[in-house]
Short mmCIF file of C-alpha atoms and ligand atoms in Angstrom, two decimals:
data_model
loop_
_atom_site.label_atom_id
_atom_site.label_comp_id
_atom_site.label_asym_id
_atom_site.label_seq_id
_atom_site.Cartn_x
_atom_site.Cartn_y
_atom_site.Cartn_z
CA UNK A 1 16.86 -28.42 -3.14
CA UNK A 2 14.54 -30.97 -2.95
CA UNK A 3 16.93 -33.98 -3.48
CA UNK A 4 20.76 -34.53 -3.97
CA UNK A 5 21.96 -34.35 -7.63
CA UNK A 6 21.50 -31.98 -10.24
CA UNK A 7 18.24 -29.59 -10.47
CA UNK A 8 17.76 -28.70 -14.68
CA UNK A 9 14.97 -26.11 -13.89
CA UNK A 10 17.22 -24.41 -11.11
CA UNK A 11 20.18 -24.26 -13.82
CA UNK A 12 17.87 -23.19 -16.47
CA UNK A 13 16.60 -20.56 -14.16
CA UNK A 14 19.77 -19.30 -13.04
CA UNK A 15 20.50 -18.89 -16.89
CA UNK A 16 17.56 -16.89 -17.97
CA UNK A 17 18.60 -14.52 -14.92
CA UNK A 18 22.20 -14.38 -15.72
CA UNK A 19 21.26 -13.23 -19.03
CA UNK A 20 18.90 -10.75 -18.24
CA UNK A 21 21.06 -9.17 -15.68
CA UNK A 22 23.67 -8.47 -18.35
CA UNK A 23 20.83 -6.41 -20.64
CA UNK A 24 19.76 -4.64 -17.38
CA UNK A 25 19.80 -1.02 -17.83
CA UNK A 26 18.17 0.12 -14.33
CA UNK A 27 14.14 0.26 -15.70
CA UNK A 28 12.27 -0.07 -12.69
CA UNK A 29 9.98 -2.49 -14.17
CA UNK A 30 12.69 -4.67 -15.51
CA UNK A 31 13.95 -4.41 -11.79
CA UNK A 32 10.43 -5.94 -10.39
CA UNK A 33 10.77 -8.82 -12.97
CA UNK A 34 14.61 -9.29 -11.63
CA UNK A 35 13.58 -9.66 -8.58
CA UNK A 36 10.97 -11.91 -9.03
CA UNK A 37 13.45 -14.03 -11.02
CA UNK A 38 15.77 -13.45 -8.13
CA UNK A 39 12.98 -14.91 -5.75
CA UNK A 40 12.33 -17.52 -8.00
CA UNK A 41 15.98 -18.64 -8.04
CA UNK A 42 15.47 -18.85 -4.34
CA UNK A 43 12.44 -21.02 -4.19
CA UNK A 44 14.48 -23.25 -6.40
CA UNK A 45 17.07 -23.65 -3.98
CA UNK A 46 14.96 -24.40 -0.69
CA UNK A 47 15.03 -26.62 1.48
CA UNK A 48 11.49 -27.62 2.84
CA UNK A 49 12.68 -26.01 6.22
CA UNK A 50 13.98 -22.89 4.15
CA UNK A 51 10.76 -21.01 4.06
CA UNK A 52 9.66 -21.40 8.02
CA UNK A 53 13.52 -19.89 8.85
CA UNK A 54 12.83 -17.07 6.25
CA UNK A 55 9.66 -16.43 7.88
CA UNK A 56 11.47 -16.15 11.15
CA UNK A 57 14.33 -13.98 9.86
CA UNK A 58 12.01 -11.29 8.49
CA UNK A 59 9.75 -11.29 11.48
CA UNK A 60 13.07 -10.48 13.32
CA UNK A 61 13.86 -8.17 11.03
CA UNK A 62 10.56 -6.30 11.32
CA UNK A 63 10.94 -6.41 15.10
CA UNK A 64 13.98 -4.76 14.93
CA UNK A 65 13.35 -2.06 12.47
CA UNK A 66 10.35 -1.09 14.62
CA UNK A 67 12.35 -0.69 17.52
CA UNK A 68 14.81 1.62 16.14
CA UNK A 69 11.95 3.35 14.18
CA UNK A 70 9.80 4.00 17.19
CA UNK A 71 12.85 4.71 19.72
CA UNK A 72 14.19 7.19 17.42
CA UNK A 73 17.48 5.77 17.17
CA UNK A 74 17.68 5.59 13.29
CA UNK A 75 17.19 9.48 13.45
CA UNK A 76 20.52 9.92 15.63
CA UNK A 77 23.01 7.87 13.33
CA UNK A 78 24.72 11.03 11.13
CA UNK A 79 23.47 10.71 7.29
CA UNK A 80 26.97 11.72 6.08
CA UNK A 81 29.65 9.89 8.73
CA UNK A 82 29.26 7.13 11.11
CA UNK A 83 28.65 6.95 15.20
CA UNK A 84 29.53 4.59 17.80
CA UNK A 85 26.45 2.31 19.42
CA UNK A 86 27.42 3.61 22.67
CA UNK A 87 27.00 7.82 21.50
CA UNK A 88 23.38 6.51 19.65
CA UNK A 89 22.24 5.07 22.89
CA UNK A 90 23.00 8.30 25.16
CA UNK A 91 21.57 10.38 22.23
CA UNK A 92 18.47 8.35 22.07
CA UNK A 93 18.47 8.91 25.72
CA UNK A 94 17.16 5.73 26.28
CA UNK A 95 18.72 2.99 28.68
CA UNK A 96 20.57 0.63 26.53
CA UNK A 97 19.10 -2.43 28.51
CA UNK A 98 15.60 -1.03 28.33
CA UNK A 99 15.90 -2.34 24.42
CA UNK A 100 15.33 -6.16 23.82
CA UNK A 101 15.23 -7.30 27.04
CA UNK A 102 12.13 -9.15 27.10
CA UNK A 103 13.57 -12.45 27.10
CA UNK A 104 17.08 -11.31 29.39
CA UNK A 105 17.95 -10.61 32.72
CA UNK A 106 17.99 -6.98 32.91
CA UNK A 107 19.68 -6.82 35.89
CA UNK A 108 22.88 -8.26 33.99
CA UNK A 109 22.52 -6.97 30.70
CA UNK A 110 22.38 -3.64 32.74
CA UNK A 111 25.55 -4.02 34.45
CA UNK A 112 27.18 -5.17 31.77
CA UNK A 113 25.98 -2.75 29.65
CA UNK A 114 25.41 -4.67 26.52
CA UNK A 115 24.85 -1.89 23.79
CA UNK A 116 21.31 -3.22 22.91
CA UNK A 117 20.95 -1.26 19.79
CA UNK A 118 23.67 -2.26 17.98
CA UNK A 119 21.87 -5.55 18.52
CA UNK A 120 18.52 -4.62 16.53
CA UNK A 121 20.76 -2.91 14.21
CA UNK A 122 23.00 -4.93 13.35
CA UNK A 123 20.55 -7.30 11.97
CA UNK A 124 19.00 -4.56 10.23
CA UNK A 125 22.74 -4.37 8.50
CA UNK A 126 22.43 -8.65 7.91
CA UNK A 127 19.26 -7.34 5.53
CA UNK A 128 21.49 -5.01 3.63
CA UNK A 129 19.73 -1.97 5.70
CA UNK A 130 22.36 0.58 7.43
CA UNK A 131 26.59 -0.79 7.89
CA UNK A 132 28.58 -1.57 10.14
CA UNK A 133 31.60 0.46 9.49
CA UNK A 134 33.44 -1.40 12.48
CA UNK A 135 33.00 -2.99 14.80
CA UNK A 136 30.06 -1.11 17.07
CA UNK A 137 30.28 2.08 14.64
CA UNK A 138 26.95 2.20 12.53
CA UNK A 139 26.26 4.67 9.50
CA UNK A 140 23.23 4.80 7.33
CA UNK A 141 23.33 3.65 3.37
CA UNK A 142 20.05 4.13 1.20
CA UNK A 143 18.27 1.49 2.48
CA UNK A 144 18.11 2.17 5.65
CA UNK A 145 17.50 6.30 4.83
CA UNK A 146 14.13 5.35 3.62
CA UNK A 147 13.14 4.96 7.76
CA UNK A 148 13.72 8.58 8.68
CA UNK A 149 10.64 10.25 7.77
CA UNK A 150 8.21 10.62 5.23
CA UNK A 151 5.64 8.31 3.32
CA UNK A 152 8.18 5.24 3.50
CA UNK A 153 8.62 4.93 7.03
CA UNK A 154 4.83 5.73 7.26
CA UNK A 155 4.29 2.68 5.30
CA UNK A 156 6.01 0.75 7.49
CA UNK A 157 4.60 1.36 10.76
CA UNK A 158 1.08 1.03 9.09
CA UNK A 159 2.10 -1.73 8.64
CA UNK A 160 3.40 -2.70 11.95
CA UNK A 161 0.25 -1.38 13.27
CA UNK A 162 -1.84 -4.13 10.94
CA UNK A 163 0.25 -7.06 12.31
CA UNK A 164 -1.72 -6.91 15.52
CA UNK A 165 -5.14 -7.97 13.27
CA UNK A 166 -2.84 -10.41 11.82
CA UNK A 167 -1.64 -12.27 14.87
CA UNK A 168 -5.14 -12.21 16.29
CA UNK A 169 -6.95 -13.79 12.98
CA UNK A 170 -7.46 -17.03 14.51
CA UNK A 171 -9.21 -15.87 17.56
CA UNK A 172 -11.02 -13.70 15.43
CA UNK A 173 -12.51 -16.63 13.28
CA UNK A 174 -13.31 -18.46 16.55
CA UNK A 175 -15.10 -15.82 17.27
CA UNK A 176 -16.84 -14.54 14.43
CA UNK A 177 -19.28 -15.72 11.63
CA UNK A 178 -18.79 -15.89 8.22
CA UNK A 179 -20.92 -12.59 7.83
CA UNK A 180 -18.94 -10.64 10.17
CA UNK A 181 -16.30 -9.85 7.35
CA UNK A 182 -19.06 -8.45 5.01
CA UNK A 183 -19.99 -6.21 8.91
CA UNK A 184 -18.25 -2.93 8.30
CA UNK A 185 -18.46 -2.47 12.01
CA UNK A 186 -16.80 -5.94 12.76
CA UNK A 187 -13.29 -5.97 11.00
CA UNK A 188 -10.06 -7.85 12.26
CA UNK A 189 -8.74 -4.44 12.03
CA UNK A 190 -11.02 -2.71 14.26
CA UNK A 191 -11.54 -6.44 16.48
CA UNK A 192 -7.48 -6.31 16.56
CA UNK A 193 -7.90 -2.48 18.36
CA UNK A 194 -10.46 -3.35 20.44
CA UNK A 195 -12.23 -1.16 18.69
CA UNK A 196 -15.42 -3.42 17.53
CA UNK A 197 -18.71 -1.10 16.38
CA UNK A 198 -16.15 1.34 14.16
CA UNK A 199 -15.38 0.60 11.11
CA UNK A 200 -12.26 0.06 9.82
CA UNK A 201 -12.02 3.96 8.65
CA UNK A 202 -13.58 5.33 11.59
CA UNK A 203 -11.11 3.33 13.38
CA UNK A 204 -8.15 4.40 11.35
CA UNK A 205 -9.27 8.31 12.68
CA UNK A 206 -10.04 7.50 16.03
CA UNK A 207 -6.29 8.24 16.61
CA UNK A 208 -4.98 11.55 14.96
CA UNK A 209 -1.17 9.90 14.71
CA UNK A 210 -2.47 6.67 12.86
CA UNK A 211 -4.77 8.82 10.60
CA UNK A 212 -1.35 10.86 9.51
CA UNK A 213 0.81 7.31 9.03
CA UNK A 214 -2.40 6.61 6.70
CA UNK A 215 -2.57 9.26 4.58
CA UNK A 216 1.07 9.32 4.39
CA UNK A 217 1.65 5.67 3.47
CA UNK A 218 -1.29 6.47 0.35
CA UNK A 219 1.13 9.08 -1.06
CA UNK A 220 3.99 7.25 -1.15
CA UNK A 221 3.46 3.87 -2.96
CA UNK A 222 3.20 5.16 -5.99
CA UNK A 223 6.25 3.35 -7.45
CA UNK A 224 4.66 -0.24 -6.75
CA UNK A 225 1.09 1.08 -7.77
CA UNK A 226 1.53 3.47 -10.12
CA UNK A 227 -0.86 6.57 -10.82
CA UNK A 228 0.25 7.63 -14.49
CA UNK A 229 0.69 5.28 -17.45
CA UNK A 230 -2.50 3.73 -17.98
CA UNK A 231 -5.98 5.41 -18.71
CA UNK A 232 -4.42 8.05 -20.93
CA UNK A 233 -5.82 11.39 -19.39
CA UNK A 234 -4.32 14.03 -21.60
CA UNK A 235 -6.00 12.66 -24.40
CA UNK A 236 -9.26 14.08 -23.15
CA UNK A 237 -7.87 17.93 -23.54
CA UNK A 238 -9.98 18.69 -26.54
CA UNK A 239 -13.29 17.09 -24.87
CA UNK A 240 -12.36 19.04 -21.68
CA UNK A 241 -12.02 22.91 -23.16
CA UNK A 242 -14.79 22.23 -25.30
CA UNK A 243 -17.10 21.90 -22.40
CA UNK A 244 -14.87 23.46 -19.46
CA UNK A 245 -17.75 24.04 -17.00
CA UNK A 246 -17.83 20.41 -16.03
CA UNK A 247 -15.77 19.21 -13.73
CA UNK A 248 -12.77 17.29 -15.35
CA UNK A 249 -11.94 15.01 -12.54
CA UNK A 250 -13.47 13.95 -9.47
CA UNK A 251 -11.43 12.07 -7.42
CA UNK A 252 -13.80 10.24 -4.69
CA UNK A 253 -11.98 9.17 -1.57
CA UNK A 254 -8.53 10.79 -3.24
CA UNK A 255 -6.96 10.84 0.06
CA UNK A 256 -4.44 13.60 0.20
CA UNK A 257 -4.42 14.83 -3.56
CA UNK A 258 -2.05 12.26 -5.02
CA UNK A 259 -3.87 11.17 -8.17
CA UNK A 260 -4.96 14.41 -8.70
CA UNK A 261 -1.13 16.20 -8.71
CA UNK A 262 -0.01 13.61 -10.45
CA UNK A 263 -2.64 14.00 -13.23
CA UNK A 264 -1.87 17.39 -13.41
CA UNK A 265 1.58 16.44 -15.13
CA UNK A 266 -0.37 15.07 -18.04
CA UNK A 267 -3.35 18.01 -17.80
CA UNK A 268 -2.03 20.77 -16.53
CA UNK A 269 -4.01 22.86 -14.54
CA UNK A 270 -6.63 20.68 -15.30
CA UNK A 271 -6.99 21.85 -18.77
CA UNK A 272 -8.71 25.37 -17.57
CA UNK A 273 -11.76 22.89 -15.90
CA UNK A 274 -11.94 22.29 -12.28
CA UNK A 275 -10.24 19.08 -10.16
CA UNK A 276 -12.38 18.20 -7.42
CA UNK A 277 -11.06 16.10 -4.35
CA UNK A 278 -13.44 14.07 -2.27
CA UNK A 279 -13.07 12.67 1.10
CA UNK A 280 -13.99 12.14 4.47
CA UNK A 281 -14.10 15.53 6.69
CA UNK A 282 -10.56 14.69 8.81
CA UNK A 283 -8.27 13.91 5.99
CA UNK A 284 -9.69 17.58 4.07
CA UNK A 285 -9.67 19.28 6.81
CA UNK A 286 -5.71 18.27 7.28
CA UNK A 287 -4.99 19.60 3.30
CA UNK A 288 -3.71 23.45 3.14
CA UNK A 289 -4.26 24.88 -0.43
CA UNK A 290 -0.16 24.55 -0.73
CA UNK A 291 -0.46 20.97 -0.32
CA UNK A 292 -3.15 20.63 -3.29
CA UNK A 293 -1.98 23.11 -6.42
CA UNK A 294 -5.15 23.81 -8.60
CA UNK A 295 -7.69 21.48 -6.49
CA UNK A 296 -10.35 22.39 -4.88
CA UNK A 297 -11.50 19.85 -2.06
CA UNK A 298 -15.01 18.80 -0.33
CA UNK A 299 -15.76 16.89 2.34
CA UNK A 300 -17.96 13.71 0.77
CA UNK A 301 -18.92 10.37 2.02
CA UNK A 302 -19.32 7.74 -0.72
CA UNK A 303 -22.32 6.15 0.62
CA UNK A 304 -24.35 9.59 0.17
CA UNK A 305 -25.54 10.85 -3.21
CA UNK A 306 -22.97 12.40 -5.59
CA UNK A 307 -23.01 16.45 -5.31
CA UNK A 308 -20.93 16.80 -8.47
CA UNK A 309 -22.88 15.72 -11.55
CA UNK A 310 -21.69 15.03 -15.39
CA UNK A 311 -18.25 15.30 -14.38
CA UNK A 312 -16.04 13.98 -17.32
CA UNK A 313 -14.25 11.68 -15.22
CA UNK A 314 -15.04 10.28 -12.13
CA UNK A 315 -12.11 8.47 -10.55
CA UNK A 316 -12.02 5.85 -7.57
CA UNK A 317 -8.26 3.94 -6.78
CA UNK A 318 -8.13 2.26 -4.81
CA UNK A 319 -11.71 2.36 -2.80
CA UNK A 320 -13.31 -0.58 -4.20
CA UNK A 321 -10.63 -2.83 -3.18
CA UNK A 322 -11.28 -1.85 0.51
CA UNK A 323 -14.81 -3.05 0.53
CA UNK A 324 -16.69 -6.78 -0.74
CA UNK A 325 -19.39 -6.77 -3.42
CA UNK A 326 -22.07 -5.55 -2.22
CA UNK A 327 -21.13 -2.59 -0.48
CA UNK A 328 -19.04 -1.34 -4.09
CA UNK A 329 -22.33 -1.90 -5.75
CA UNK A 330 -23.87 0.75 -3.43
CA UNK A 331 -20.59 3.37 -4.00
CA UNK A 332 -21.19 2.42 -7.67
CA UNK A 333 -24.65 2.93 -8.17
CA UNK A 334 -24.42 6.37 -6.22
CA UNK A 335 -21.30 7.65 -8.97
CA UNK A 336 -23.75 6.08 -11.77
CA UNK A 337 -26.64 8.81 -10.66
CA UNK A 338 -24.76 11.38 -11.01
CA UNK A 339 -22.87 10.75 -13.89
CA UNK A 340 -23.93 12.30 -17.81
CA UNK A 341 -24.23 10.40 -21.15
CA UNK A 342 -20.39 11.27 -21.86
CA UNK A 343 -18.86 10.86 -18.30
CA UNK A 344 -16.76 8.20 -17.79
CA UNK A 345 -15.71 6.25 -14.63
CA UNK A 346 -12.25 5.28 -13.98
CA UNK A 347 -11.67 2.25 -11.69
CA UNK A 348 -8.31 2.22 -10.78
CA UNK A 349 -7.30 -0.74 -8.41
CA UNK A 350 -5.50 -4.31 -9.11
CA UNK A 351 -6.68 -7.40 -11.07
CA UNK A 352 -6.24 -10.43 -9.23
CA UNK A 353 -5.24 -12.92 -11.60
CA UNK A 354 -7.77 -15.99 -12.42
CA UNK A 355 -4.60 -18.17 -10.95
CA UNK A 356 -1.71 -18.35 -8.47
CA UNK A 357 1.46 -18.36 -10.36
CA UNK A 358 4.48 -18.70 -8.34
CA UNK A 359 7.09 -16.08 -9.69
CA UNK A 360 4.07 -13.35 -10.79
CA UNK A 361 3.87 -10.19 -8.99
CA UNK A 362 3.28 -10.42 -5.32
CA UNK A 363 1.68 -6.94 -4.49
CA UNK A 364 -2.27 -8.19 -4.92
CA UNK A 365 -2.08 -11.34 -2.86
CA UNK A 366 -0.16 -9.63 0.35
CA UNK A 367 -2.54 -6.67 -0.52
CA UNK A 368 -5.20 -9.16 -0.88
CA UNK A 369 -4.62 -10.48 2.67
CA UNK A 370 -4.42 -6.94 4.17
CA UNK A 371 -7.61 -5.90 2.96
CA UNK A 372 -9.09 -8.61 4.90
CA UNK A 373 -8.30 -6.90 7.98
CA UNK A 374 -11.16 -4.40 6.80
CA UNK A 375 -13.49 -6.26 5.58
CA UNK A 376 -12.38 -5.78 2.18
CA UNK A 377 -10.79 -8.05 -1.04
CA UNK A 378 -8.85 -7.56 -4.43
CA UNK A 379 -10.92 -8.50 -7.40
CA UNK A 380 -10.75 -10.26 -10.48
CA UNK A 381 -11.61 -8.99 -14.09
CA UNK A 382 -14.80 -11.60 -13.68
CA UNK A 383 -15.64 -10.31 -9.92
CA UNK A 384 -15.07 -6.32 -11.69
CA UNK A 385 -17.27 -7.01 -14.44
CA UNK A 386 -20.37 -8.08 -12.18
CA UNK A 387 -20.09 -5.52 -9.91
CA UNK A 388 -19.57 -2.69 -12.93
CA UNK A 389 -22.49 -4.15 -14.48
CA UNK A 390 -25.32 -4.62 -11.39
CA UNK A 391 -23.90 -1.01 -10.80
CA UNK A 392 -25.04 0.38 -14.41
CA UNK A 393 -22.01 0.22 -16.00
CA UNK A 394 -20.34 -0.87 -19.26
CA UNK A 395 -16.42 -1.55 -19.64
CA UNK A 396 -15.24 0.71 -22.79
CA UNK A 397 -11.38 -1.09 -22.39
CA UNK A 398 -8.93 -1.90 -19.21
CA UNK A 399 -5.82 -0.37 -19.53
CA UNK A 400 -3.44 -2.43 -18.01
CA UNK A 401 0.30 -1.23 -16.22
CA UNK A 402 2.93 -2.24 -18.73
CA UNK A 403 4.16 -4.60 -15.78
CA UNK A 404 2.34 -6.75 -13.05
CA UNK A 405 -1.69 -6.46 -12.15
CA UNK A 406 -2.50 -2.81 -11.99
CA UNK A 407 -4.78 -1.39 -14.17
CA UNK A 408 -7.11 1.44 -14.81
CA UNK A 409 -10.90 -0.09 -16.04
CA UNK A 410 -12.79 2.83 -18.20
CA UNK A 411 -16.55 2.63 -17.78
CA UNK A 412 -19.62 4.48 -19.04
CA UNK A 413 -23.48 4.44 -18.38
CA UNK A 414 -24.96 1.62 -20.18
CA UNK A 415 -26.68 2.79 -22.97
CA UNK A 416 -30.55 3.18 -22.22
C1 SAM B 1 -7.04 3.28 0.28
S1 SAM B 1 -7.23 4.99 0.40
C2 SAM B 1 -7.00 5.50 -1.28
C3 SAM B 1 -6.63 6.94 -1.42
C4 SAM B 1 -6.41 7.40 -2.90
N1 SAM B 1 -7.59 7.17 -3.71
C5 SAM B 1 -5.22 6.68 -3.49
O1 SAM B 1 -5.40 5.79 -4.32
O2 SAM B 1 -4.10 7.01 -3.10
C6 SAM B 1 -8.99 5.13 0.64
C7 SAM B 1 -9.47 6.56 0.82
O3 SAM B 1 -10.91 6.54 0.92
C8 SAM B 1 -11.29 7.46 1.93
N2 SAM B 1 -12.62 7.06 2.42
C9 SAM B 1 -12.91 6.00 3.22
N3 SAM B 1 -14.23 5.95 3.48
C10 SAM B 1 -14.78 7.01 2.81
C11 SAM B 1 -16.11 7.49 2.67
N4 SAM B 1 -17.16 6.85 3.25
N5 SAM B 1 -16.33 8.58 1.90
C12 SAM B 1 -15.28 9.23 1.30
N6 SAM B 1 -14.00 8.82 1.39
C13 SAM B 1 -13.75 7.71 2.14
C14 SAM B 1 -10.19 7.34 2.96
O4 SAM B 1 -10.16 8.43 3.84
C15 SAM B 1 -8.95 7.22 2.08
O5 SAM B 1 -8.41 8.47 1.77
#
């Protein structure tokens, strides 16, 4: 608190979320707005010095998790009972001092043999992630289940992986100009790799295991970005059988499939017309037809013409947030040629609000900041609109999430 005495707005907040906690019923998008009450509770309560020790605590915490991610540890500890920190560390088969010793004698810590893990994991358990049955015997809960395997631990080592670009920023802007960031080839990303001259993509595939955390981390968020709920796709059945030999949808840059499956449980089977999946040749060639029901794929790079012409729908999440004007312009323009008098275009990515409010959704100004690291930036209705219309096109309505910024913006061809 800023200064001794009574805080109104801190009381009034704590109000509002007492009462709204009592009408929760466990809707996940009543949870987000929880929880940014929750966090605005917490700014209310700060110190000045509050933030920087937050800062530090979660940058420990992230240390941590990574090294019982990437040391395997988390995958020893029994999902249904509990294990001693002593059993993990011979199981992990790793030396118990070899973990955190960086700033330690080994030599002592060795002979002493201070169970290091319990260490990292115990302030994993301080976060609410994993317990501490007793004393040195560790067992999973929920929380900490979601860093086994699949797209959630992904997620998080991508995002490990991206902390390297962030640490190095400064020296990057030391050593960069201004029009480096709109240089594919010159990304923090790439800079942060040592991998200057690729671009951030090209980097992303010049290792096979960072490629798969990619394309794993895409089909996972989809509870914090959302693929279903906004541009209403079953309503297009009738347009769809009555012309089935176009294309329904064309999903450029659609990763592994996600949008596409999950359209499916709106259209299924595409209502009889064909689903189309676009992307770059490693991520296809990595699909089986198992993984993709009812989709057929092609290898496509955005910057070439459009092989698929007067598809109904043309769809592109999460692509234009990865790039700056100019270079969306050129992915637009190329969609625009190919597209008929009834086609529509899809842009599904986040609105950056006109202002900062403290308490609003967090997601596009973190996501914001990461898409710096590849020479890319989330946009604003006004920033959309300019690029949709140098590109050709015409907003027919944004359909906005029923919570936060993400939204679906449905386009056609300007009229002649
Ligand atoms: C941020 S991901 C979004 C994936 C998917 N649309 C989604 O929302 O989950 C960007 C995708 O664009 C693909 N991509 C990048 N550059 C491309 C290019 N030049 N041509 C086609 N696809 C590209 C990437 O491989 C990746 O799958």
């Amino acid at each position: 608190m800023a200064s001794p005495g009574k805080n109104p707005e801190l009381i009034a907040a704590a109000d509002e979320f007492a009462a709204a906690v009592k009408e929760f019923d466990g809707n996940p998008a009543e949870q987000m707005r929880l929880l940014k009450q929750a966090d605005k509770l917490r700014f209310l309560l700060e110190s000045p010095m509050d933030p920087i020790m937050k800062q530090w605590e979660v940058s420990s915490l992230i240390a941590a998790m990574h090294l019982l991610v990437e040391s395997g540890t988390l995958e020893k500890i029994p999902v249904q009972s509990s294990i001693t920190s002593k059993e993990l560390a011979t199981l992990v088969g790793i030396d118990e001092s070899a973990i955190g010793l960086t700033t330690l004698s080994s030599k002592s810590l060795f002979a002493d043999n201070l169970p290091n893990i319990a260490r990292a994991f115990r302030l994993a358990v301080m976060h609410g992630i994993g317990v501490e049955a007793e004393p040195n015997v560790f067992a999973h809960n929920l929380k900490s289940q979601m860093y086994l395997r699949g797209g959630a631990v992904e997620f998080f080592r991508i995002c490990v992986d991206q902390m390297r670009a962030f640490i190095q920023l400064p020296e990057y802007f030391k050593t960069h100009t201004h029009d480096d960031l709109y240089d594919l080839t010159k990304s923090p990303y790439a800079y942060s790799l040592g991998l200057e001259g690729l671009t951030y993509y090209e980097a992303i595939s010049h290792d096979p295991e960072r490629l798969r955390m990619f394309n794993m981390t895409m089909m996972q968020m989809e509870q914090s970005i959302p693929i279903l709920g906004m541009f209403p796709f079953a309503s297009l059945k009738e347009e769809v059988e009555a012309e089935p030999e176009r294309p329904f949808v064309v999903d450029i840059g659609g990763g592994r499939g996600q949008c596409l499956i999950a359209i499916q449980q709106e259209a299924p089977n595409g209502f009889g017309s064909k689903l189309i999946l676009q992307d770059r040749p490693d991520v296809i060639g990595s699909l089986t037809p198992e993984d993709i029901p009812n989709i057929e794929t092609m290898s496509y790079d955005f910057f070439t013409s459009q092989p698929v012409k007067n598809a109904h729908v043309y769809l592109l999440r999460r692509i234009l947030h990865d790039f700056y004007e100019p270079v969306c312009v050129k992915i637009l323009k190329n969609i625009a040629d190919a597209m008929g008098p009834k086609s529509r275009l899809v842009v599904a990515d986040m609105i950056l609000p006109e202002k900062t409010e403290v308490g609003a959704e967090l997601i596009p100004y973190w996501m914001d900041f990461s898409m710096m690291m590849l020479n890319g930036k989330e946009k604003s209705r006004k920033e959309f609109e300019e690029i949709l219309d140098e590109s050709g096109f015409e907003i027919v309505k944004v359909w906005k999430y029923s919570f936060g910024t993400q939204a679906q913006i449905e386009c056609r061809l300007k009229a002649a």
